[in-house]
Short mmCIF file of C-alpha atoms (C1' of nucleotides) in Angstrom, two decimals:
data_model
loop_
_atom_site.label_atom_id
_atom_site.label_comp_id
_atom_site.label_asym_id
_atom_site.label_seq_id
_atom_site.Cartn_x
_atom_site.Cartn_y
_atom_site.Cartn_z
CA UNK A 162 -10.41 51.97 -3.38
CA UNK A 163 -11.34 49.66 -0.23
CA UNK A 164 -8.62 47.63 1.19
CA UNK A 165 -10.22 44.22 0.52
CA UNK A 166 -8.41 41.84 3.62
CA UNK A 167 -6.65 39.13 2.08
CA UNK A 168 -8.21 35.53 2.96
CA UNK A 169 -6.36 32.96 4.32
CA UNK A 170 -6.32 29.71 1.94
CA UNK A 171 -7.75 27.48 5.02
CA UNK A 172 -10.65 29.74 5.27
CA UNK A 173 -11.84 28.72 1.65
CA UNK A 174 -11.24 25.41 2.48
CA UNK A 175 -12.95 25.21 5.59
CA UNK A 176 -15.51 26.97 3.54
CA UNK A 177 -15.98 24.46 1.31
CA UNK A 178 -17.13 21.46 4.88
CA UNK A 179 -19.23 24.78 5.65
CA UNK A 180 -21.19 24.06 2.36
CA UNK A 181 -21.19 20.52 2.12
CA UNK A 182 -22.66 20.51 6.04
CA UNK A 183 -25.28 22.93 5.06
CA UNK A 184 -25.77 20.79 2.12
CA UNK A 185 -27.33 17.80 4.84
CA UNK A 186 -28.75 20.24 6.57
CA UNK A 187 -30.98 21.07 4.02
CA UNK A 188 -31.67 17.49 2.95
CA UNK A 189 -32.97 17.37 6.41
CA UNK A 190 -34.98 20.42 6.35
CA UNK A 191 -33.50 22.08 9.28
CA UNK A 192 -33.72 26.01 8.92
CA UNK A 193 -31.02 27.71 11.24
CA UNK A 194 -27.73 26.14 12.43
CA UNK A 195 -25.29 28.03 15.19
CA UNK A 196 -22.17 28.23 14.83
CA UNK A 197 -21.39 25.78 17.88
CA UNK A 198 -23.85 22.78 15.92
CA UNK A 199 -21.95 24.41 12.72
CA UNK A 200 -18.74 23.41 14.96
CA UNK A 201 -19.69 20.26 16.00
CA UNK A 202 -20.55 19.33 12.76
CA UNK A 203 -17.31 20.05 11.19
CA UNK A 204 -14.92 19.49 13.69
CA UNK A 205 -13.37 22.99 13.79
CA UNK A 206 -14.83 25.43 16.80
CA UNK A 207 -17.72 27.68 16.56
CA UNK A 208 -15.24 30.87 17.71
CA UNK A 209 -13.60 29.97 14.10
CA UNK A 210 -16.70 29.27 12.40
CA UNK A 211 -17.66 32.69 13.30
CA UNK A 212 -14.18 34.44 11.76
CA UNK A 213 -14.43 32.20 9.12
CA UNK A 214 -18.18 33.31 7.80
CA UNK A 215 -17.12 37.22 9.09
CA UNK A 216 -14.71 37.76 6.59
CA UNK A 217 -17.33 37.72 3.85
CA UNK A 218 -19.83 39.60 5.60
CA UNK A 219 -22.57 39.56 8.00
CA UNK A 220 -24.69 36.40 7.55
CA UNK A 221 -26.07 35.35 11.21
CA UNK A 222 -28.88 36.95 12.89
CA UNK A 223 -27.45 37.51 16.93
CA UNK A 224 -29.50 35.26 19.01
CA UNK A 225 -30.54 32.87 16.74
CA UNK A 226 -28.18 31.74 14.67
CA UNK A 227 -27.84 31.42 10.48
CA UNK A 228 -30.47 30.96 7.86
CA UNK A 229 -29.09 27.78 7.03
CA UNK A 230 -30.48 28.09 2.95
CA UNK A 231 -29.11 31.97 2.58
CA UNK A 232 -25.77 30.91 4.39
CA UNK A 233 -25.23 27.73 1.97
CA UNK A 234 -26.49 30.17 -1.26
CA UNK A 235 -24.19 32.64 -0.23
CA UNK A 236 -20.86 30.44 0.41
CA UNK A 237 -21.99 28.78 -3.13
CA UNK A 238 -21.87 32.57 -4.08
CA UNK A 239 -18.16 32.97 -2.95
CA UNK A 240 -16.50 30.15 -4.16
CA UNK A 241 -18.17 30.45 -7.04
CA UNK A 242 -20.19 27.58 -7.12
CA UNK A 243 -23.44 29.38 -8.59
CA UNK A 244 -22.39 28.77 -11.50
CA UNK A 245 -21.25 26.11 -13.83
CA UNK A 246 -17.81 24.74 -13.66
CA UNK A 247 -16.21 22.62 -16.38
CA UNK A 248 -13.32 20.01 -16.24
CA UNK A 249 -11.66 17.54 -18.21
CA UNK A 250 -10.08 14.32 -16.44
CA UNK A 251 -6.72 12.78 -17.92
CA UNK A 252 -5.87 9.28 -16.64
CA UNK A 253 -8.86 6.74 -17.27
CA UNK A 254 -7.16 4.20 -14.92
CA UNK A 255 -8.59 2.93 -11.44
CA UNK A 256 -8.50 6.47 -9.68
CA UNK A 257 -9.85 8.59 -12.61
CA UNK A 258 -12.76 5.93 -13.17
CA UNK A 259 -14.07 6.29 -9.58
CA UNK A 260 -13.23 10.39 -9.75
CA UNK A 261 -15.56 10.10 -13.49
CA UNK A 262 -18.09 8.17 -11.50
CA UNK A 263 -18.24 10.61 -8.10
CA UNK A 264 -21.65 11.41 -7.16
CA UNK A 265 -20.95 14.87 -6.44
CA UNK A 266 -20.65 16.33 -9.66
CA UNK A 267 -24.79 15.92 -9.67
CA UNK A 268 -25.17 17.72 -6.50
CA UNK A 269 -22.82 20.92 -6.90
CA UNK A 270 -22.72 22.81 -10.09
CA UNK A 271 -19.34 21.26 -11.43
CA UNK A 272 -18.75 18.32 -13.82
CA UNK A 273 -16.48 16.75 -15.65
CA UNK A 274 -16.91 16.46 -19.36
CA UNK A 275 -14.36 15.16 -20.79
CA UNK A 276 -12.09 12.06 -20.29
CA UNK A 277 -7.97 11.47 -21.62
CA UNK A 278 -6.00 9.07 -22.32
CA UNK A 279 -2.96 7.85 -23.91
CA UNK A 280 -3.20 4.10 -24.20
CA UNK A 281 -5.05 2.88 -27.40
CA UNK A 282 -6.84 0.26 -25.66
CA UNK A 283 -8.30 2.44 -23.65
CA UNK A 284 -9.06 5.58 -26.13
CA UNK A 285 -12.69 5.13 -27.55
CA UNK A 286 -14.26 3.05 -24.71
CA UNK A 287 -16.85 4.36 -22.78
CA UNK A 288 -16.03 5.79 -18.90
CA UNK A 289 -20.05 7.69 -16.81
CA UNK A 290 -21.02 8.15 -20.24
CA UNK A 291 -17.40 9.68 -21.59
CA UNK A 292 -15.50 8.26 -24.71
CA UNK A 293 -12.20 8.37 -23.58
CA UNK A 294 -10.62 10.54 -26.23
CA UNK A 295 -6.55 10.86 -27.14
CA UNK A 296 -4.11 13.37 -25.20
CA UNK A 297 -3.93 14.92 -28.35
CA UNK A 298 -7.20 16.47 -28.27
CA UNK A 299 -6.87 18.16 -25.15
CA UNK A 300 -6.34 21.70 -26.62
CA UNK A 301 -9.81 21.02 -29.11
CA UNK A 302 -11.68 20.01 -26.21
CA UNK A 303 -10.44 22.29 -23.86
CA UNK A 304 -11.82 25.54 -26.43
CA UNK A 305 -15.24 23.55 -27.29
CA UNK A 306 -16.05 22.47 -24.76
CA UNK A 307 -15.16 25.42 -22.31
CA UNK A 308 -13.22 23.70 -19.97
CA UNK A 309 -11.88 25.60 -17.04
CA UNK A 310 -10.31 22.43 -14.80
CA UNK A 311 -8.68 19.98 -15.44
CA UNK A 312 -8.11 16.69 -12.53
CA UNK A 313 -4.88 14.73 -13.46
CA UNK A 314 -4.67 11.58 -12.31
CA UNK A 315 -1.67 10.32 -14.67
CA UNK A 316 1.06 7.94 -12.96
CA UNK A 317 3.86 10.14 -11.88
CA UNK A 318 6.14 9.71 -14.04
CA UNK A 319 3.81 11.49 -16.77
CA UNK A 320 2.50 14.20 -14.71
CA UNK A 321 4.59 17.39 -15.72
CA UNK A 322 4.06 16.22 -19.14
CA UNK A 323 0.31 16.03 -19.09
CA UNK A 324 0.44 19.34 -16.77
CA UNK A 325 2.78 21.34 -19.90
CA UNK A 326 0.46 20.02 -22.22
CA UNK A 327 -2.88 21.36 -20.57
CA UNK A 328 -0.90 24.74 -20.00
CA UNK A 329 -0.27 25.15 -23.27
CA UNK A 330 -4.23 24.76 -23.77
CA UNK A 331 -4.92 27.84 -21.43
CA UNK A 332 -6.26 25.70 -18.02
CA UNK A 333 -5.55 28.44 -15.34
CA UNK A 334 -6.59 25.47 -12.67
CA UNK A 335 -5.32 21.83 -11.75
CA UNK A 336 -6.14 19.83 -9.71
CA UNK A 337 -3.18 16.72 -9.59
CA UNK A 338 -3.66 13.30 -7.83
CA UNK A 339 -0.56 12.39 -8.94
CA UNK A 340 1.78 12.30 -6.27
CA UNK A 341 5.33 14.58 -7.21
CA UNK A 342 5.14 18.30 -6.99
CA UNK A 343 4.24 20.27 -10.59
CA UNK A 344 5.82 22.83 -11.81
CA UNK A 345 3.97 25.73 -13.96
CA UNK A 346 3.84 28.93 -14.91
CA UNK A 347 2.42 32.00 -12.50
CA UNK A 348 -1.29 32.68 -13.27
CA UNK A 349 -1.84 28.30 -13.16
CA UNK A 350 -3.07 27.75 -10.03
CA UNK A 351 -2.39 23.61 -9.11
CA UNK A 352 -4.09 22.10 -5.85
CA UNK A 353 -2.83 18.77 -4.46
CA UNK A 354 -5.15 15.04 -3.68
CA UNK A 355 -2.65 13.70 -1.87
CA UNK A 356 -3.89 10.43 -0.78
CA UNK A 357 -1.32 8.49 0.17
CA UNK A 358 0.84 11.26 2.40
CA UNK A 359 -2.84 10.95 4.67
CA UNK A 360 -2.55 7.58 5.14
CA UNK A 361 1.89 7.27 5.70
CA UNK A 362 1.32 10.34 8.39
CA UNK A 363 -1.29 8.62 10.00
CA UNK A 364 1.52 5.57 10.46
CA UNK A 365 3.55 7.90 12.54
CA UNK A 366 1.09 8.66 15.29
CA UNK A 367 -0.05 4.86 15.52
CA UNK A 368 3.79 4.31 17.12
CA UNK A 369 2.98 2.76 20.55
CA UNK B 105 13.30 13.65 31.82
CA UNK B 106 14.31 14.27 28.35
CA UNK B 107 12.06 17.49 27.16
CA UNK B 108 10.47 16.41 23.57
CA UNK B 109 9.55 19.17 21.33
CA UNK B 110 5.99 18.88 20.10
CA UNK B 111 6.01 17.93 16.14
CA UNK B 112 3.73 19.75 14.52
CA UNK B 113 1.39 17.68 12.51
CA UNK B 114 2.16 19.62 9.29
CA UNK B 115 6.02 18.70 9.93
CA UNK B 116 4.82 14.92 10.26
CA UNK B 117 2.63 15.42 6.68
CA UNK B 118 6.21 16.98 4.90
CA UNK B 119 7.69 14.61 6.16
CA UNK B 120 5.66 11.70 3.71
CA UNK B 121 6.78 14.16 0.84
CA UNK B 122 10.67 14.46 1.49
CA UNK B 123 10.28 10.17 1.88
CA UNK B 124 8.70 10.21 -1.88
CA UNK B 125 10.76 12.32 -3.25
CA UNK B 126 13.52 10.40 -2.08
CA UNK B 127 12.37 7.54 -3.41
CA UNK B 128 12.65 8.84 -6.48
CA UNK B 129 16.08 10.31 -5.86
CA UNK B 130 17.85 6.46 -4.91
CA UNK B 131 15.58 5.60 -8.16
CA UNK B 132 17.92 7.76 -9.73
CA UNK B 133 20.82 6.92 -8.21
CA UNK B 134 21.82 10.60 -6.36
CA UNK B 135 23.31 9.94 -3.43
CA UNK B 136 23.46 13.49 -1.90
CA UNK B 137 20.60 16.44 -1.92
CA UNK B 138 20.62 19.81 -0.30
CA UNK B 139 18.16 21.46 1.55
CA UNK B 140 17.34 23.81 -1.48
CA UNK B 141 17.22 20.70 -3.61
CA UNK B 142 14.57 18.92 -1.73
CA UNK B 143 12.87 21.80 -1.19
CA UNK B 144 12.55 22.45 -5.12
CA UNK B 145 11.53 18.81 -5.74
CA UNK B 146 8.59 19.68 -2.61
CA UNK B 147 7.81 23.25 -3.19
CA UNK B 148 8.79 24.09 0.50
CA UNK B 149 11.71 26.25 0.94
CA UNK B 150 15.28 25.53 1.97
CA UNK B 151 14.73 26.83 5.73
CA UNK B 152 11.66 24.60 6.37
CA UNK B 153 13.24 21.47 4.99
CA UNK B 154 15.69 22.22 7.84
CA UNK B 155 14.30 22.85 10.29
CA UNK B 156 11.65 20.00 9.49
CA UNK B 157 14.28 17.81 9.93
CA UNK B 158 16.30 19.86 12.71
CA UNK B 159 13.14 18.16 14.82
CA UNK B 160 14.69 14.47 14.49
CA UNK B 161 18.00 15.26 14.54
CA UNK B 162 21.33 15.87 12.56
CA UNK B 163 21.20 14.37 9.27
CA UNK B 164 23.07 16.36 7.09
CA UNK B 165 26.87 17.25 6.53
CA UNK B 166 27.59 20.67 6.47
CA UNK B 167 28.55 21.99 3.18
CA UNK B 168 27.57 18.79 1.34
CA UNK B 169 23.72 17.93 2.23
CA UNK B 170 22.18 15.20 3.01
CA UNK B 171 22.49 11.58 2.22
CA UNK B 172 20.00 10.37 0.01
CA UNK B 173 19.57 6.69 0.98
CA UNK B 174 20.32 7.31 4.82
CA UNK B 175 17.39 9.94 5.05
CA UNK B 176 15.05 7.78 3.59
CA UNK B 177 16.03 4.94 5.75
CA UNK B 178 16.04 7.71 8.86
CA UNK B 179 12.58 8.90 7.71
CA UNK B 180 10.98 5.84 7.18
CA UNK B 181 12.20 4.50 10.89
CA UNK B 182 10.57 8.29 12.18
CA UNK B 183 7.73 7.41 10.01
CA UNK B 184 6.99 4.31 10.99
CA UNK B 185 7.76 2.77 8.01
CA UNK B 186 10.60 0.09 8.89
CA UNK B 187 8.30 -2.16 9.69
CA UNK B 188 4.81 -3.54 7.92
CA UNK B 189 1.46 -2.12 8.46
CA UNK B 190 -1.69 -3.90 7.75
CA UNK B 191 -4.56 -2.08 6.53
CA UNK B 192 -8.42 -3.17 6.02
CA UNK B 193 -10.64 -1.20 3.23
CA UNK B 194 -14.23 -1.14 3.99
CA UNK B 195 -16.54 -0.17 0.83
CA UNK B 196 -15.80 -1.61 -2.54
CA UNK B 197 -16.72 1.54 -4.63
CA UNK B 198 -14.91 2.94 -7.22
CA UNK B 199 -13.14 4.72 -4.98
CA UNK B 200 -12.31 1.57 -3.00
CA UNK B 201 -11.03 -0.62 -5.84
CA UNK B 202 -9.07 2.64 -7.29
CA UNK B 203 -7.46 1.84 -3.57
CA UNK B 204 -7.25 -1.08 -3.77
CA UNK B 205 -5.12 -1.34 -7.11
CA UNK B 206 -3.40 1.38 -5.78
CA UNK B 207 0.51 0.47 -6.44
CA UNK B 208 2.14 2.24 -4.06
CA UNK B 209 1.71 -0.49 -1.56
CA UNK B 210 4.59 -2.82 -3.73
CA UNK B 211 6.96 -0.01 -2.77
CA UNK B 212 6.03 0.96 0.78
CA UNK B 213 5.54 -0.75 3.87
CA UNK B 214 2.26 -1.45 4.41
CA UNK B 215 -0.27 -2.35 2.58
CA UNK B 216 -4.16 -3.56 2.19
CA UNK B 217 -4.87 -7.21 3.40
CA UNK B 218 -8.73 -7.23 3.54
CA UNK B 219 -11.47 -5.64 1.59
CA UNK B 220 -15.00 -5.19 3.17
CA UNK B 221 -18.35 -4.15 2.09
CA UNK B 222 -22.48 -4.59 3.02
CA UNK B 223 -23.51 -5.40 -0.28
CA UNK B 224 -24.67 -9.14 -1.34
CA UNK B 225 -23.54 -8.46 -4.95
CA UNK B 226 -20.21 -7.44 -4.42
CA UNK B 227 -19.47 -10.03 -1.28
CA UNK B 228 -17.75 -12.98 -2.27
CA UNK B 229 -15.88 -11.75 -5.44
CA UNK B 230 -12.88 -10.17 -6.06
CA UNK B 231 -10.55 -7.14 -5.84
CA UNK B 232 -6.80 -7.14 -6.24
CA UNK B 233 -6.48 -10.84 -5.18
CA UNK B 234 -8.59 -9.78 -1.72
CA UNK B 235 -12.36 -11.71 -1.40
CA UNK B 236 -14.88 -9.06 -0.24
CA UNK B 237 -15.93 -9.89 3.35
CA UNK B 238 -19.29 -9.11 4.41
CA UNK B 239 -18.88 -6.19 7.34
CA UNK B 240 -19.88 -8.69 9.92
CA UNK B 241 -16.62 -10.15 9.37
CA UNK B 242 -14.19 -7.39 10.50
CA UNK B 243 -13.75 -7.93 13.89
CA UNK B 244 -12.73 -11.25 13.70
CA UNK B 245 -10.44 -10.20 10.46
CA UNK B 246 -8.68 -7.83 12.35
CA UNK B 247 -7.76 -10.09 15.12
CA UNK B 248 -6.68 -12.96 13.07
CA UNK B 249 -4.73 -10.61 10.26
CA UNK B 250 -3.39 -8.53 12.48
CA UNK B 251 -5.04 -5.05 11.26
CA UNK B 252 -4.15 -1.53 12.05
CA UNK B 253 -5.81 1.07 9.89
CA UNK B 254 -9.18 0.84 8.35
CA UNK B 255 -9.46 3.20 5.18
CA UNK B 256 -13.13 3.69 4.78
CA UNK B 257 -14.30 4.39 1.31
CA UNK B 258 -18.70 3.78 2.14
CA UNK B 259 -21.04 6.78 1.63
CA UNK B 260 -21.06 9.24 4.27
CA UNK B 261 -24.71 8.54 4.89
CA UNK B 262 -23.01 5.16 6.01
CA UNK B 263 -19.78 6.21 7.68
CA UNK B 264 -20.16 6.80 11.24
CA UNK B 265 -21.94 3.61 11.71
CA UNK B 266 -19.32 1.94 9.74
CA UNK B 267 -16.63 3.93 11.84
CA UNK B 268 -18.14 2.72 15.16
CA UNK B 269 -17.81 -1.02 14.54
CA UNK B 270 -14.63 -0.08 13.27
CA UNK B 271 -13.35 1.29 16.99
CA UNK B 272 -15.49 -1.61 18.40
CA UNK B 273 -13.17 -3.67 17.13
CA UNK B 274 -10.03 -1.75 18.41
CA UNK B 275 -8.88 0.20 15.59
CA UNK B 276 -6.80 3.19 16.57
CA UNK B 277 -6.46 4.51 13.15
CA UNK B 278 -8.75 5.67 10.50
CA UNK B 279 -8.36 7.41 6.90
CA UNK B 280 -11.97 8.52 5.77
CA UNK B 281 -12.46 9.35 2.38
CA UNK B 282 -16.64 10.28 2.87
CA UNK B 283 -17.01 13.58 2.80
CA UNK B 284 -18.00 13.96 6.76
CA UNK B 285 -17.25 14.14 10.15
CA UNK B 286 -16.89 10.98 11.93
CA UNK B 287 -17.13 11.24 15.78
CA UNK B 288 -14.58 8.18 17.79
CA UNK B 289 -13.46 8.26 20.70
CA UNK B 290 -10.25 9.55 22.46
CA UNK B 291 -7.34 7.79 21.12
CA UNK B 292 -8.83 6.66 17.52
CA UNK B 293 -7.24 9.05 15.29
CA UNK B 294 -9.26 9.45 11.73
CA UNK B 295 -7.14 11.10 9.38
CA UNK B 296 -9.32 12.95 6.31
CA UNK B 297 -8.33 12.20 2.72
CA UNK B 298 -11.00 15.00 1.34
CA UNK B 299 -11.48 14.67 -2.72
CA UNK B 300 -13.76 17.28 -2.86
CA UNK B 301 -12.65 19.93 -1.13
CA UNK B 302 -9.49 20.60 -3.41
CA UNK B 303 -11.55 20.94 -6.59
CA UNK B 304 -13.92 23.48 -4.95
CA UNK B 305 -11.84 25.62 -3.14
CA UNK B 306 -10.14 25.57 -6.51
CA UNK B 307 -12.67 26.92 -8.27
CA UNK B 308 -12.64 29.97 -6.02
CA UNK B 309 -9.67 31.22 -7.10
CA UNK B 310 -10.09 30.82 -10.56
CA UNK B 311 -12.58 34.05 -10.07
CA UNK B 312 -11.55 36.21 -12.63
"C1'" DT C 150 42.15 27.95 2.23
"C1'" DA C 151 37.97 29.03 -0.30
"C1'" DG C 152 33.43 28.11 -0.76
"C1'" DA C 153 29.27 25.47 0.27
"C1'" DT C 154 25.57 24.04 3.20
"C1'" DT C 155 23.73 22.55 7.37
"C1'" DG C 156 22.02 23.58 12.35
"C1'" DT C 157 19.76 26.46 15.07
"C1'" DT C 158 18.42 31.38 16.66
"C1'" DA C 159 15.76 35.70 16.43
"C1'" DA C 160 12.41 37.83 14.17
"C1'" DT C 161 8.65 37.48 11.35
"C1'" DC C 162 3.93 36.30 10.40
"C1'" DG C 163 -0.22 34.89 10.05
"C1'" DA C 164 -3.49 32.16 11.90
"C1'" DT C 165 -6.68 30.55 16.40
"C1'" DT C 166 -8.96 31.14 20.61
"C1'" DA C 167 -10.95 33.72 24.09
"C1'" DA C 168 -13.69 37.98 25.68
"C1'" DC C 169 -17.64 40.49 25.28
"C1'" DA C 170 -20.43 43.88 23.63
"C1'" DA C 171 -23.79 44.06 20.34
"C1'" DT C 172 -27.92 42.70 19.30
"C1'" DC C 173 -32.14 39.72 17.67
"C1'" DT D 40 -36.63 42.24 29.93
"C1'" DA D 41 -34.17 37.50 30.06
"C1'" DG D 42 -31.74 34.61 27.08
"C1'" DA D 43 -29.20 33.58 23.69
"C1'" DT D 44 -25.67 34.00 19.52
"C1'" DT D 45 -23.31 36.61 16.16
"C1'" DG D 46 -19.71 39.43 15.06
"C1'" DT D 47 -15.41 41.43 15.99
"C1'" DT D 48 -11.01 42.56 19.36
"C1'" DA D 49 -7.36 41.85 21.90
"C1'" DA D 50 -5.02 38.21 23.29
"C1'" DT D 51 -2.14 33.92 22.54
"C1'" DC D 52 0.24 30.52 20.30
"C1'" DG D 53 2.11 28.67 16.53
"C1'" DA D 54 4.50 28.47 12.33
"C1'" DT D 55 7.74 29.92 8.71
"C1'" DT D 56 11.50 32.94 7.49
"C1'" DA D 57 15.62 34.88 7.42
"C1'" DA D 58 19.94 35.11 8.63
"C1'" DC D 59 24.47 33.85 10.40
"C1'" DA D 60 27.83 31.00 12.99
"C1'" DA D 61 29.44 26.80 12.03
"C1'" DT D 62 31.54 23.21 9.75
"C1'" DC D 63 32.17 20.10 6.01
#
DNA sequence: TAGATTGTTAATCGATTAACAATC
DNA sequence: TAGATTGTTAATCGATTAACAATC
């Protein structure tokens, strides 16, 4: 058995940033990029860029740099962006609406395919071409549509209950925008998108 | 001169999480909390909770735990949440609108006081009680309203140009929601709220 | 006093950086 | 060949965890 090196989570996170920069470089028809430039465009050091990529193989050419198209494709494959990932969205408030309209989905290989809410006022209305469904539909929709990731944008007070229902429906990946920790069983992964932590922590550094 | 220990950035970030949990505990009239419970509610270890707090002093009572109200107040003071921080928002799209409506501002001591956009269609309209102003007003508004933090939610392609204008206006703290690195002079701090990185990196872990 | 929990030190773990041989 | 840049190792740096004396 080959001894797989364990990849740190921060590396995976930076990989998504490289991928995004490579998107941009491709748009600009740049064909080759060095670790130095990749570093400048991401805010990481060139050494870190090379180290991160080296976890997965040798993608560059010494003396030259990295082939933009090839690296883009390779990172997409590593991250699992080479196949479609279907996501659901729970909570059709302002933030949920913003995410539903987010234009990254067109370029990337993942998209929101269903939107849920509990408010009778909202159910039946349409956001970004999706009819808002009641939460009681979650389990059925997950199966029918092959949803793999659920995005939660409900108020903090409702997040745990919603998460329970999501887990019950068989979902293994949750992106939680509610500003509260949710508890899930082993095998279910939760990523937190904490909008306010960045704002609050910034204030600390503005002290004179 | 006293030798100040340098506080790691992650500690400051976790402080904002403790603060939020303490908000909740106060609402529930809980008066004392242990590092263990604070750990459970935040997802950190009890040792880490104690270590984090110890950077700033001795706030607990051995054998008992931490006084919720006092710790809440203390962390607020450390973070600079004890005095009002005024923020501006640039980009009145879906995300900007969501942030403008975000209800955390009512509870916390910081708030959005002005909203800017370049779209003539949007200028003059109202979001969350704020009339959308043209970007040419930024500099004047910063001075008049005492804006200390600017939140940027414009498309990636426009982010750098907007950031330049913000820096020009004398702003020292930026929260950037655009998925691109922005370059600013020394002394200006940028925090990134990267909504897609969490989604994309999650997909990696859902590989079978 | 007995039980509980902090504050703090030392040990461990892990990530970043520097440096350079390999090589295009 | 000379110049450039990768891939990789070793050194450094920093953060987390474990453990326990202090003490309520």
